[in-house]
XYZ file of C-alpha atoms in Angstrom:
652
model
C -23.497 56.162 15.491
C -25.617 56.049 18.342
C -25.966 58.272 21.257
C -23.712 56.254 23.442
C -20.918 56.132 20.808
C -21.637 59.876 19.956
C -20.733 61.304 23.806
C -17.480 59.052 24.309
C -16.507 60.525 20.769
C -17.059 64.084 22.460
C -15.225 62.649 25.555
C -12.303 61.419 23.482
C -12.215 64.523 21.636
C -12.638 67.166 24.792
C -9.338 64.703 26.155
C -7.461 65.361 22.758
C -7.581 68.617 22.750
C -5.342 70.995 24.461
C -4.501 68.929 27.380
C -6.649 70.694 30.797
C -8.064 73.185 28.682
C -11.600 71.598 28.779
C -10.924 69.209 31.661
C -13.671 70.398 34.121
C -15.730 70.050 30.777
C -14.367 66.859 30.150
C -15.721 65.405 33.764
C -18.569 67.005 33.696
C -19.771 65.114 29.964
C -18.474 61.803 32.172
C -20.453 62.583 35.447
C -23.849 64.024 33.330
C -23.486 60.672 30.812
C -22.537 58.294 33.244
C -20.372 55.967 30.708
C -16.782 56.527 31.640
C -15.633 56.184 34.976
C -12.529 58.202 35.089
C -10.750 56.388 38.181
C -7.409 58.464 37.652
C -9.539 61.779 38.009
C -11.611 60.602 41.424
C -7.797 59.788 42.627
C -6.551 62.416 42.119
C -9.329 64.016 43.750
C -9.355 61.980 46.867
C -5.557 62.700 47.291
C -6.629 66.422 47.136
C -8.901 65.722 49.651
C -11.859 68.007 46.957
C -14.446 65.647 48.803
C -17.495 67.719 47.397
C -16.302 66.432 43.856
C -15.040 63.395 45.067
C -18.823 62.812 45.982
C -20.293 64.530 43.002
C -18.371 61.904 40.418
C -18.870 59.398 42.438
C -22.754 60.467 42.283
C -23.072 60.268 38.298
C -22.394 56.822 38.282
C -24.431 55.553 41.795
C -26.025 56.244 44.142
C -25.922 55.561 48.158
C -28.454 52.833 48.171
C -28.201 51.197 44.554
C -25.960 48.397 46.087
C -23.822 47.371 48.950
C -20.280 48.435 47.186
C -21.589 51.933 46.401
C -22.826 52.140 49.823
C -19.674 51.273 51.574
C -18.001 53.621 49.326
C -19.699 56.475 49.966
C -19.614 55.710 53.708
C -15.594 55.327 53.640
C -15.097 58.785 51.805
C -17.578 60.511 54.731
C -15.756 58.924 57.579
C -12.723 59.890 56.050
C -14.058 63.613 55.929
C -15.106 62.974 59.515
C -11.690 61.598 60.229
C -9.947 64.684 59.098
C -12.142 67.265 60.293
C -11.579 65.662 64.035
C -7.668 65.356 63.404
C -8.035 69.077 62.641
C -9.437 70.010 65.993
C -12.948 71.223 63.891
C -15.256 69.572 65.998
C -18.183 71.407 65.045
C -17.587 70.570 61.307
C -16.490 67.075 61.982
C -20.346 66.903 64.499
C -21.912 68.151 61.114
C -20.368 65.070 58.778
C -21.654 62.237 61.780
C -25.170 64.080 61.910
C -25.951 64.979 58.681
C -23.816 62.524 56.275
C -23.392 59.490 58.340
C -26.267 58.863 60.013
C -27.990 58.343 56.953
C -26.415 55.070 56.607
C -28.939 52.208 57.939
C -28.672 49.349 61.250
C -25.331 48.118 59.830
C -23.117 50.566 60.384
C -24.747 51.389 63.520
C -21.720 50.109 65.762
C -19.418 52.354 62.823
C -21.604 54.759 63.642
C -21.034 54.585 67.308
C -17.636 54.463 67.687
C -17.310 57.890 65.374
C -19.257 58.852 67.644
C -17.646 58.038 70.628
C -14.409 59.884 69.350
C -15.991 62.969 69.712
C -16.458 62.924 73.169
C -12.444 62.027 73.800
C -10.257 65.019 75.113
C -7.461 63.790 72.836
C -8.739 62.369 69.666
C -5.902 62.453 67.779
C -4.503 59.677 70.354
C -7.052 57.517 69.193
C -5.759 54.523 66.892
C -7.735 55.490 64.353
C -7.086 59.192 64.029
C -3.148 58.755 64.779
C -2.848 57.552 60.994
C -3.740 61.001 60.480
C -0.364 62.255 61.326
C 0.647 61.277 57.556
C -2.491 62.692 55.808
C -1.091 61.423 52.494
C -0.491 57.817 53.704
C -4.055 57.958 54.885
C -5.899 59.215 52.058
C -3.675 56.488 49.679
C -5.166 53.625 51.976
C -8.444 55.001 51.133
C -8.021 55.048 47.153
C -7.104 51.539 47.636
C -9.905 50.605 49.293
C -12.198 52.817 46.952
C -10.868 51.118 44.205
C -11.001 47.599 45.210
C -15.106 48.692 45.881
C -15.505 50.302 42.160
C -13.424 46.959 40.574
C -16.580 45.009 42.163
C -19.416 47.210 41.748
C -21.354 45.576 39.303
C -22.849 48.906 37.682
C -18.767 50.167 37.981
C -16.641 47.769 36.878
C -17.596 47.622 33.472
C -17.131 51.993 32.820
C -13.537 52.032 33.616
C -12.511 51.469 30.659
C -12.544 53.936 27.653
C -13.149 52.351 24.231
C -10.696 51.795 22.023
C -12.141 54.096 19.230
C -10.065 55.056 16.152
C -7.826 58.364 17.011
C -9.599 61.470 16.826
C -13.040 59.543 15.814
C -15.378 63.180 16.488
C -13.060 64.725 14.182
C -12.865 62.433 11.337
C -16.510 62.540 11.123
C -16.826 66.213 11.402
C -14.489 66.057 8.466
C -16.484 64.134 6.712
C -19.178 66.668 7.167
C -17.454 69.787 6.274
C -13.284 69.813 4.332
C -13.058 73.302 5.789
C -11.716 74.934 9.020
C -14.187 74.297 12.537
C -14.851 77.620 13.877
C -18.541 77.574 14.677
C -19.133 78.112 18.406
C -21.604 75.700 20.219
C -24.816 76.985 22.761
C -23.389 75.571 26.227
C -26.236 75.055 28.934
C -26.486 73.673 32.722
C -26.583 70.258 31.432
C -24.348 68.820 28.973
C -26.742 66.033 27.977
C -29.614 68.386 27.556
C -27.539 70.538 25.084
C -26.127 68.245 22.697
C -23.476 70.178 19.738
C -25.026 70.545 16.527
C -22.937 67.889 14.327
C -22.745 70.148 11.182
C -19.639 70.826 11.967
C -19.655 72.589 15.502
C -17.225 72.118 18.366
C -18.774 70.440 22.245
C -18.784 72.730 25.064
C -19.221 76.042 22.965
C -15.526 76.686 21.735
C -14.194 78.014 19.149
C -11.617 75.831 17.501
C -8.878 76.873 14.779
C -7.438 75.140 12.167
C -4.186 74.794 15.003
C -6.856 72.948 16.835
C -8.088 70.916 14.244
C -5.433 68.825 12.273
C -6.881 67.968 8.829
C -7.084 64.446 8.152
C -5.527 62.567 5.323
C -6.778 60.049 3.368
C -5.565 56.180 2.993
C -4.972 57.022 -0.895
C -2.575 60.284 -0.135
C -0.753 58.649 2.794
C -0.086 55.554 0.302
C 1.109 57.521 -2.264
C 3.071 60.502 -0.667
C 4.035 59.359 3.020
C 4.209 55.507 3.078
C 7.181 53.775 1.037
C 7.076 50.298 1.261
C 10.176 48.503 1.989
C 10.445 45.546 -0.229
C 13.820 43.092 0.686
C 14.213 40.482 -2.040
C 17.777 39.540 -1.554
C 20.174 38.064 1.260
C 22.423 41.186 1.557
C 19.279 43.150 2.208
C 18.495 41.646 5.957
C 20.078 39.785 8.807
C 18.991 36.088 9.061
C 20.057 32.741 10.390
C 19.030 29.410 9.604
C 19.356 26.461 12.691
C 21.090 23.678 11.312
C 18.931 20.154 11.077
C 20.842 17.208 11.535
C 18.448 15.146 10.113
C 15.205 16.121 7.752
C 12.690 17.056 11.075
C 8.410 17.130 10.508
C 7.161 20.277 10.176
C 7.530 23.335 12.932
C 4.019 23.288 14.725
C 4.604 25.938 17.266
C 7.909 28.031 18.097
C 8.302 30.667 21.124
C 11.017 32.599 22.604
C 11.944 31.975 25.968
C 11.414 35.044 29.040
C 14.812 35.903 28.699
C 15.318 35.945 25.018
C 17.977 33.932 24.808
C 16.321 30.784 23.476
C 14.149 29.234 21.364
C 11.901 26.480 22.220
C 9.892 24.896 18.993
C 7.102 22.022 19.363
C 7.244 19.740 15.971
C 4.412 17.273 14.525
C 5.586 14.564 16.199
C 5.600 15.836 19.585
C 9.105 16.309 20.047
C 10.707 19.503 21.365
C 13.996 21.399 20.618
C 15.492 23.940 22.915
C 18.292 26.202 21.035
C 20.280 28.394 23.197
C 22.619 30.960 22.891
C 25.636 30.525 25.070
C 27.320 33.456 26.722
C 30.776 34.432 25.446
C 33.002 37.093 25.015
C 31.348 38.377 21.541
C 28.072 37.547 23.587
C 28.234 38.486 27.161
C 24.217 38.930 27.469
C 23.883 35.184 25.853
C 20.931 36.800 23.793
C 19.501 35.615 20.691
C 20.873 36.956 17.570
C 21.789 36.451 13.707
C 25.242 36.855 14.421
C 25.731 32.963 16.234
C 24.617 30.107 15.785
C 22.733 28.868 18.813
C 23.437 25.247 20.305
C 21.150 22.150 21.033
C 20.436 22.126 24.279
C 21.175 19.211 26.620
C 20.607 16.554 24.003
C 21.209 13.994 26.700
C 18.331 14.961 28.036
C 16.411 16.547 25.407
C 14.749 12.872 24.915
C 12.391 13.999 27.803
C 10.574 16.827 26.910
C 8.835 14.753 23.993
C 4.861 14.765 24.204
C 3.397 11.144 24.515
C 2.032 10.494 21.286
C 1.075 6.930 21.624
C -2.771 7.063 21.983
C -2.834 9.932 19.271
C -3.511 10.320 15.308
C -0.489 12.838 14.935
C -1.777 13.256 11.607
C -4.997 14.838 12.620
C -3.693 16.219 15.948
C -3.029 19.700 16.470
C -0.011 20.265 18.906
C 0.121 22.865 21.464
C 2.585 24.789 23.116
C 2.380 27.381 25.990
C 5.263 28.762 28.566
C 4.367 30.732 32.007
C 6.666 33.483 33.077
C 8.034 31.241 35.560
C 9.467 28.958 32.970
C 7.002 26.067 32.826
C 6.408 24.554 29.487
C 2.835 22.964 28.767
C 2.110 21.193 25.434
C -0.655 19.129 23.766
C -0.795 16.659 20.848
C -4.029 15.128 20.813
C -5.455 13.932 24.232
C -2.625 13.853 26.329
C -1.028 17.243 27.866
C 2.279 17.539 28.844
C 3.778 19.480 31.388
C 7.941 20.460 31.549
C 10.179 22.230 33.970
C 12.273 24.077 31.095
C 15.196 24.613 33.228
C 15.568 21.130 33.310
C 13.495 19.407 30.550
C 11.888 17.443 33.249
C 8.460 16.502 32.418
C 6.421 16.757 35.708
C 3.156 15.713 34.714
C 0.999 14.116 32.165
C -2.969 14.746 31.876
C -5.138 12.874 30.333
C -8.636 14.025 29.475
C -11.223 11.971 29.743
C -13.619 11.787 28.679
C -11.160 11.685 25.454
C -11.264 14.969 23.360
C -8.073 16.506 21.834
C -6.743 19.483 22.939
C -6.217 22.121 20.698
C -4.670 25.422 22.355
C -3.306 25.935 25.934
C -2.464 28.749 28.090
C -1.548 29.419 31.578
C -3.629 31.708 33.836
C -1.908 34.475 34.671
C -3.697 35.091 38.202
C -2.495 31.845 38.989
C 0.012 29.655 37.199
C -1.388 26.271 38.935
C -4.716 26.891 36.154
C -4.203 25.795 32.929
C -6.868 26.610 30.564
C -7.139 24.026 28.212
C -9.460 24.548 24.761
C -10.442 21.274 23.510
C -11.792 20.065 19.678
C -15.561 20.091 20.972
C -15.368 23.513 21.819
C -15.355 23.765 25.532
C -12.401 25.175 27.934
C -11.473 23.467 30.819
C -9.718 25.113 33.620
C -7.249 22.167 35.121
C -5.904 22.548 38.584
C -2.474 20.880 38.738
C -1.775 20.687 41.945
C -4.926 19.498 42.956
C -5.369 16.828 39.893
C -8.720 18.482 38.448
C -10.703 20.746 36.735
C -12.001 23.570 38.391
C -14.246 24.635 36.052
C -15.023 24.892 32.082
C -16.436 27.475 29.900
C -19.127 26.146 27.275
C -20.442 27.825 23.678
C -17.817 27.572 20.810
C -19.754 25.365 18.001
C -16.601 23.998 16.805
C -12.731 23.388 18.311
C -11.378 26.524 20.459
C -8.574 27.496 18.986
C -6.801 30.511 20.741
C -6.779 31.675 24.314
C -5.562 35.104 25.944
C -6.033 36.473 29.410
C -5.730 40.574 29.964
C -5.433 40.459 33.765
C -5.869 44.342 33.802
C -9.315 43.980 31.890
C -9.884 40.916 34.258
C -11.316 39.091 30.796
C -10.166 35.722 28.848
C -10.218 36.046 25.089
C -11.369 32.665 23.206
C -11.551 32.146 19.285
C -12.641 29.066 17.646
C -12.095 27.244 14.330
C -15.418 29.163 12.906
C -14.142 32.436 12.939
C -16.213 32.719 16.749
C -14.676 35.025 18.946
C -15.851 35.134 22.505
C -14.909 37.810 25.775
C -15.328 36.025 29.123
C -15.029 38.194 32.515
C -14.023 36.621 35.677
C -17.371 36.627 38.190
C -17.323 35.113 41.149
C -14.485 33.187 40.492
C -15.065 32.126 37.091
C -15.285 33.370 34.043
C -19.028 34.192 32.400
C -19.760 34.797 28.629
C -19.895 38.952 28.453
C -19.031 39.105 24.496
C -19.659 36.861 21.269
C -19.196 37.510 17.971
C -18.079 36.003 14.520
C -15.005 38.084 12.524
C -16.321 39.636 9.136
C -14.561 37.601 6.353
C -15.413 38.451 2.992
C -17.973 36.305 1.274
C -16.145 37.138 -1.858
C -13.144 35.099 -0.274
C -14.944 31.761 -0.511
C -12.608 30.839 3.071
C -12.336 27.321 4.635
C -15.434 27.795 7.340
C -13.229 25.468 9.997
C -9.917 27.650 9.173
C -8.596 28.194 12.608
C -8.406 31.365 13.947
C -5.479 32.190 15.983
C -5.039 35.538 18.444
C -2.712 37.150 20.785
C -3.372 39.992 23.370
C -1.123 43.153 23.086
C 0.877 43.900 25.591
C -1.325 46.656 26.720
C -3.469 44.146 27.962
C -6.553 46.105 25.984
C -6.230 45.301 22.198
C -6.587 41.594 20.964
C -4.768 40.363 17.595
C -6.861 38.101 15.587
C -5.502 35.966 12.565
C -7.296 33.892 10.233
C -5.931 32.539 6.858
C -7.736 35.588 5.179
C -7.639 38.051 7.966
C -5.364 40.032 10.235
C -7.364 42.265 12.173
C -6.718 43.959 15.717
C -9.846 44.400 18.672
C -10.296 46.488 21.225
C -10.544 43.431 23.860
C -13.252 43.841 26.403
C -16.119 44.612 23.818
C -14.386 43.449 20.470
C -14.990 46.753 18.784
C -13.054 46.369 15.747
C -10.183 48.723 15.856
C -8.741 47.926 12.592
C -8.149 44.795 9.943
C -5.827 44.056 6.517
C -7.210 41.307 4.007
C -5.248 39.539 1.807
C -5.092 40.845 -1.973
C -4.600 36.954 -3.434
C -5.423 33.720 -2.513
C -1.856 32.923 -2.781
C -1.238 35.047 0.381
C -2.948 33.636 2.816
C -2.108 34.324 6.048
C -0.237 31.758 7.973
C 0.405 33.185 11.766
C 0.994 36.468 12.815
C 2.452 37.571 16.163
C 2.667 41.117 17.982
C 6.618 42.312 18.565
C 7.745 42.380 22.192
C 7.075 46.167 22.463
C 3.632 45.670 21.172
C 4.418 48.472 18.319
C 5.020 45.780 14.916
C 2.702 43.283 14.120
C 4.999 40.407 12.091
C 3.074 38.122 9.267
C 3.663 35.042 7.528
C 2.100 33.559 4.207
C 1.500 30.292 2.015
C 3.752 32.467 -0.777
C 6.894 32.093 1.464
C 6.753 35.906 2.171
C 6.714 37.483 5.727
C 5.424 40.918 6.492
C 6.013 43.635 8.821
C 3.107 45.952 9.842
C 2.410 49.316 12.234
C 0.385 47.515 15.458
C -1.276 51.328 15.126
C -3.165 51.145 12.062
C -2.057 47.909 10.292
C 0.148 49.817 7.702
C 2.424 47.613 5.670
C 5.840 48.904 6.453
C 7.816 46.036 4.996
C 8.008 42.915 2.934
C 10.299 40.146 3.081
C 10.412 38.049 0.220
C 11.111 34.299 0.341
C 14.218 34.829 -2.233
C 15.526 36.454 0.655
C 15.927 33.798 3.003
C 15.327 30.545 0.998
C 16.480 30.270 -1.989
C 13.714 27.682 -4.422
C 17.175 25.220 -5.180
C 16.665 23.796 -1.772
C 13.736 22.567 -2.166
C 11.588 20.005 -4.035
C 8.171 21.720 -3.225
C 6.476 24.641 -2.203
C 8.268 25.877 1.434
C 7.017 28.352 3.477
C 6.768 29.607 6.876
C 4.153 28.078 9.625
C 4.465 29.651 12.551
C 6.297 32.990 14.223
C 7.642 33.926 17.225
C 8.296 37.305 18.704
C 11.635 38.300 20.560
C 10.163 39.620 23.882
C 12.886 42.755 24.382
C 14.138 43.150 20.923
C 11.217 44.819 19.225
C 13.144 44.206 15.715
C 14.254 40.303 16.044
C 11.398 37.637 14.891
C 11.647 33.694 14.202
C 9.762 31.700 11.993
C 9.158 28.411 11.587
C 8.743 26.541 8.291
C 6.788 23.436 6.775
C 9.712 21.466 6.030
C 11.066 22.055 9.582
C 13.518 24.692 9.271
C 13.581 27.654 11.557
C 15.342 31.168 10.743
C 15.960 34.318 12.839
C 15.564 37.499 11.352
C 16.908 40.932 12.030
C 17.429 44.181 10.027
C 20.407 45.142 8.739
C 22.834 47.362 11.407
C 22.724 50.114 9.205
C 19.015 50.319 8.988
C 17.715 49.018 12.958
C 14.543 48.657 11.634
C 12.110 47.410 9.704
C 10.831 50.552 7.853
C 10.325 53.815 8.304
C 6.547 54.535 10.042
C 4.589 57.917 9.574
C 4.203 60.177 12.352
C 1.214 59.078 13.606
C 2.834 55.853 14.260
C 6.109 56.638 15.985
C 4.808 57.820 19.306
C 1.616 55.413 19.719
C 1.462 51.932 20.779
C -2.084 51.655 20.227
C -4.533 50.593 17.498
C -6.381 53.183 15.719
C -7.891 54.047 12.341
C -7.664 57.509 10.347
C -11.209 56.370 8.600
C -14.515 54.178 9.998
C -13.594 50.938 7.972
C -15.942 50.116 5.391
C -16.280 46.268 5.979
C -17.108 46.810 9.039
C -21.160 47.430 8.125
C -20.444 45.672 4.337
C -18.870 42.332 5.025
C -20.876 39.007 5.986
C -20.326 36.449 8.308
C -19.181 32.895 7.639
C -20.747 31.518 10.924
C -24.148 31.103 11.626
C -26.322 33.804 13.922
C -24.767 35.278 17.450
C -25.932 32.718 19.841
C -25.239 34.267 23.267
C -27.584 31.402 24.873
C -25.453 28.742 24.895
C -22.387 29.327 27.232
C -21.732 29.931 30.463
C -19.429 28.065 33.612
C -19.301 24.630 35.112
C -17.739 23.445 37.860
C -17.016 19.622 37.263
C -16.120 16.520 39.302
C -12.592 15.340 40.160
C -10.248 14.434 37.134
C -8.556 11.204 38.379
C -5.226 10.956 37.750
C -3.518 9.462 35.233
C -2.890 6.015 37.028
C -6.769 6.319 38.192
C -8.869 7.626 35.828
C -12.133 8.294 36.228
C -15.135 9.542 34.273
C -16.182 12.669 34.519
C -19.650 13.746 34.620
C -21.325 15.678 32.165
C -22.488 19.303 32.404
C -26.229 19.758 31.737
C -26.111 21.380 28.044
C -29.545 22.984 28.785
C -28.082 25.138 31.723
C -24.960 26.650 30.174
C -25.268 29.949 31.747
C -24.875 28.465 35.637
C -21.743 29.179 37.367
């Protein structure tokens, strides 16, 4: 662990502790260190109007003339003291703040500077526009956090400390357990300077307390938590689960994507040959919500019209294709088979729009921007992500550096970072810069070599509803990352061959993680930890007189407001919905720990973290970057696009 590591540990473990105990401790570590940028904390201290600390925190991490953000901040929090002090009829004090703290500030705030100044000599200042906001001192200091906090989001030497690693729970302690089995109650040496008295790790507590064993919960290991807290729920039979299977009117090509609909009360699936089918559940008296469940059967919707959400597929080897489906939160439908994209109005099945790329590559994932729902980001089969404007008929700009077909997209808008994986286990973290997105993360997920895995086996992922944890899922590897620096947070690996992962999805909550596998089983984990909390065998939806050949599930989709409902699609082109039974409302039975935590965390460091290999070559980090390219013609018109200098890929 190095030293960077070892004080957010401390941080995280001050935090953990009895909540305030050690919270002037706790800021102190962040102002002294300089890593964590607590922007609750420096609210809350604003809105107290504690401007000496307000100054001080803001201190640890910049200073006045490091760049013009940091400068403008600290001039709005002094005119703000200068503001108040006037309001409050203290002119002497408020003379002191334009003298001694704002004049500091060079020629371009001089007009600022003179019109403070001004104020003072007014009779009335508080009659002045600028001091009658005053009148509501809370109102006033909230438009300042906002404005703070727009500056910190785009301070370069800011932005990137607010926020805190996703470290496993209680990640100080487990290693001081490691150290020492016993009780902590060795007191620490606490000087004027955190970072110049560092605990002893042996065993001692930061900040020279004395901890108890109330203070210090011992940990448990993976073995005694298997064998004396976690039972595995294993369902092997019909009676033992909830689950309906759609009817097929005729034998469909397999299930290539499936997703819920916003309201959860649909399903929308995307087959091989570029067809799709929307099944509904109709309000009714047994029904009134119209939500999805096992109890009806859902109908075909509009199959008059159903004909015209199908993906052209004329131009495109369906056979080698692989089709795409994404939907926006305002009900738009966008999906790919080969080089032609498709765009649908779902509340109509109208297709609005067909792209073309060109030059001719196949796309391979899709998602909608969330800033902006006229951006589709597009991955393609050569490895590069295109940004496509629809309303203005082009692409705005791409992203360049996956060595082999992208394969999954996510966007956390609160990080303000695009996830990207690609068919070579390469995972890459892209932050939006001057607006585009620039490389700030690559890596390659640790398979192990023992495995012998397919080295083009797609890798899938999903971000958590948190909007800070990232789900990866490769045929021999589930494993969930903290998503603006990919620190691995934790993983499960496949025992057998035979279970190879097919798709897994997050629940709508964020709190299950649901699996599928080329044995026809499906399994429900803890999104905490990855604990196995249930097992669904394929005997317990589809029984083997059914079918000629080997059948299992493909794809899964997530209900987004019932935590406990899940669909899968299968190879042969069935779907099912699944639900537990009434009596039980779940899926299994989860361990303390995992109850009141929507997060990801791990009770031990993970060993394959520092013992498995790679399957891809060396990080390159050299090789990526954004381009803005020409106009993409429209369909009727197309054009050539022209290519983006490959020695340059780091230009915006």
């Amino acid at each position: 662990m190095d030293v960077e590591d070892l004080l957010l540990s401390i941080r995280q473990f001050l935090a953990e502790l009895d909540e305030g105990k050690y919270r002037e401790t706790l800021h102190k570590l962040e102002k002294e260190s300089g890593l964590f940028f607590d922007i609750k904390y420096f609210e809350e201290c604003v809105m107290k109007g504690d401007w000496e600390e307000v100054e001080k925190y803001l201190s640890g991490f910049t200073k006045l003339e490091e760049n013009p953000e940091s400068k403008e901040s600290f001039f709005e929090i002094r005119k703000q003291m200068f503001y108040e002090a006037l309001y409050k009829d203290d002119h002497e004090k408020a003379e002191g703040i334009l003298e001694r703290d704002l004049k500091v500030f060079d020629d371009s705030y001089a007009n600022d500077y003179n019109d403070l100044q001004l104020l003072l000599t007014l009779d009335n200042p508080r009659e002045h526009e600028k001091l009658s906001k005053l009148e509501d001192e809370k109102a006033a200091r909230e438009l300042l956090v906002v404005e703070l906090k727009r500056l910190i989001k785009a301070n370069e030497i800011l932005r990137h400390k607010l926020e805190f690693p996703s470290f496993q729970k209680s990640r100080l302690q487990t290693l001081v357990n490691q150290r020492q089995a016993t009780a902590v109650s060795v007191s620490s040496p606490v000087t004027d300077s955190l970072m110049r008295s560092m605990p002893e790790f042996s065993g001692s507590p930061p900040a020279g307390d004395v901890l108890s064993l109330s203070d210090v919960k011992p940990m448990i290991s993976h073995e005694v938590q298997k064998s004396n807290i976690w039972k595995l729920k294993e369902i092997k039979e019909p009676s033992e689960l909830r689950s309906l299977r759609f009817p097929n009117f005729v034998p469909p090509p397999k299930i290539a994507r499936l997703i819920y609909t916003n309201c959860g009360c649909s399903i929308l699936s995307l087959r091989y040959d570029g067809v799709h089918d929307f099944w509904e559940w109709p309000k009714s008296e047994k029904n009134l919500n119209g939500k999805a469940t096992t109890a009806f059967m859902p109908i075909l919707g509009r199959p008059s019209s159903i004909n015209s959400m199908t993906t052209d597929i004329r131009e495109t080897n369906s056979e080698e294709a692989v089709p795409y489906l994404a939907l926006s939160m305002t009900d738009f439908v966008i999906s790919a088979l080969g080089e032609t994209i498709s765009l649908f109005n779902l509340s109509n099945f109208k297709k609005l729009a067909t792209i073309m790329i060109d030059p001719p590559h196949a796309a391979t994932c899709l998602a909608f921007y969330p800033a902006d729902y006229n951006l589709i980001a597009i991955g393609l089969e050569e490895g590069t992500i295109w940004f496509y404007d629809v309303h203005a008929n082009e692409v705005k700009w791409e992203c360049r550096g996956h060595k082999n077909r992208v394969t999954g997209l996510a966007f956390s808008t609160f990080l303000n970072v695009m996830v990207s994986s690609g068919a070579n286990a390469q995972v890459r973290v892209w932050v939006m810069e001057e607006d585009c997105f620039k490389l700030q993360t690559n890596k390659f997920l640790k398979i192990s070599p023992g495995d012998a895995p397919n080295p083009l086996a797609d890798t899938h992922l999903q971000m958590h509803p948190n909007q800070t944890d990232v789900l990866f899922v490769h045929e021999r590897l589930i494993a969930v990352y903290e998503a603006s620096r990919l620190h691995l947070n934790c993983e499960w690996v496949p025992e057998e061959p035979s279970t190879s992962v097919t798709d897994a999805k997050y629940s709508g909550d964020g709190r299950l993680i649901y699996a599928s596998f080329l044995d026809g089983s499906i399994s429900v984990f803890t999104a905490s930890a990855l604990k196995l909390m249930c097992r669904i065998n394929s005997t317990a939806y589809f029984p083997s007189r059914r079918s000629s050949g080997p059948v299992h599930p493909v794809v899964i989709a997530a209900h987004p407001s019932e935590s406990n409902q899940f669909a899968v699609g299968l190879n042969n082109g069935s779907v099912y919905v699944f639900e537990p039974l009434q009596s039980e409302a779940t899926w299994g039975s989860a361990t303390p720990d995992d109850d009141n935590d929507g997060g990801v965390h791990v009770l031990e460091p993970l060993e394959s973290e520092v013992t498995r290999g790679s399957i891809a070559p060396p990080d390159d980090d050299n090789d990526s970057g954004v381009h803005v390219l020409e106009r993409l013609e429209s369909e009727a018109t197309r054009g050539s696009i022209a290519s983006p200098d490959d020695d340059n890929d780091d230009a915006g």
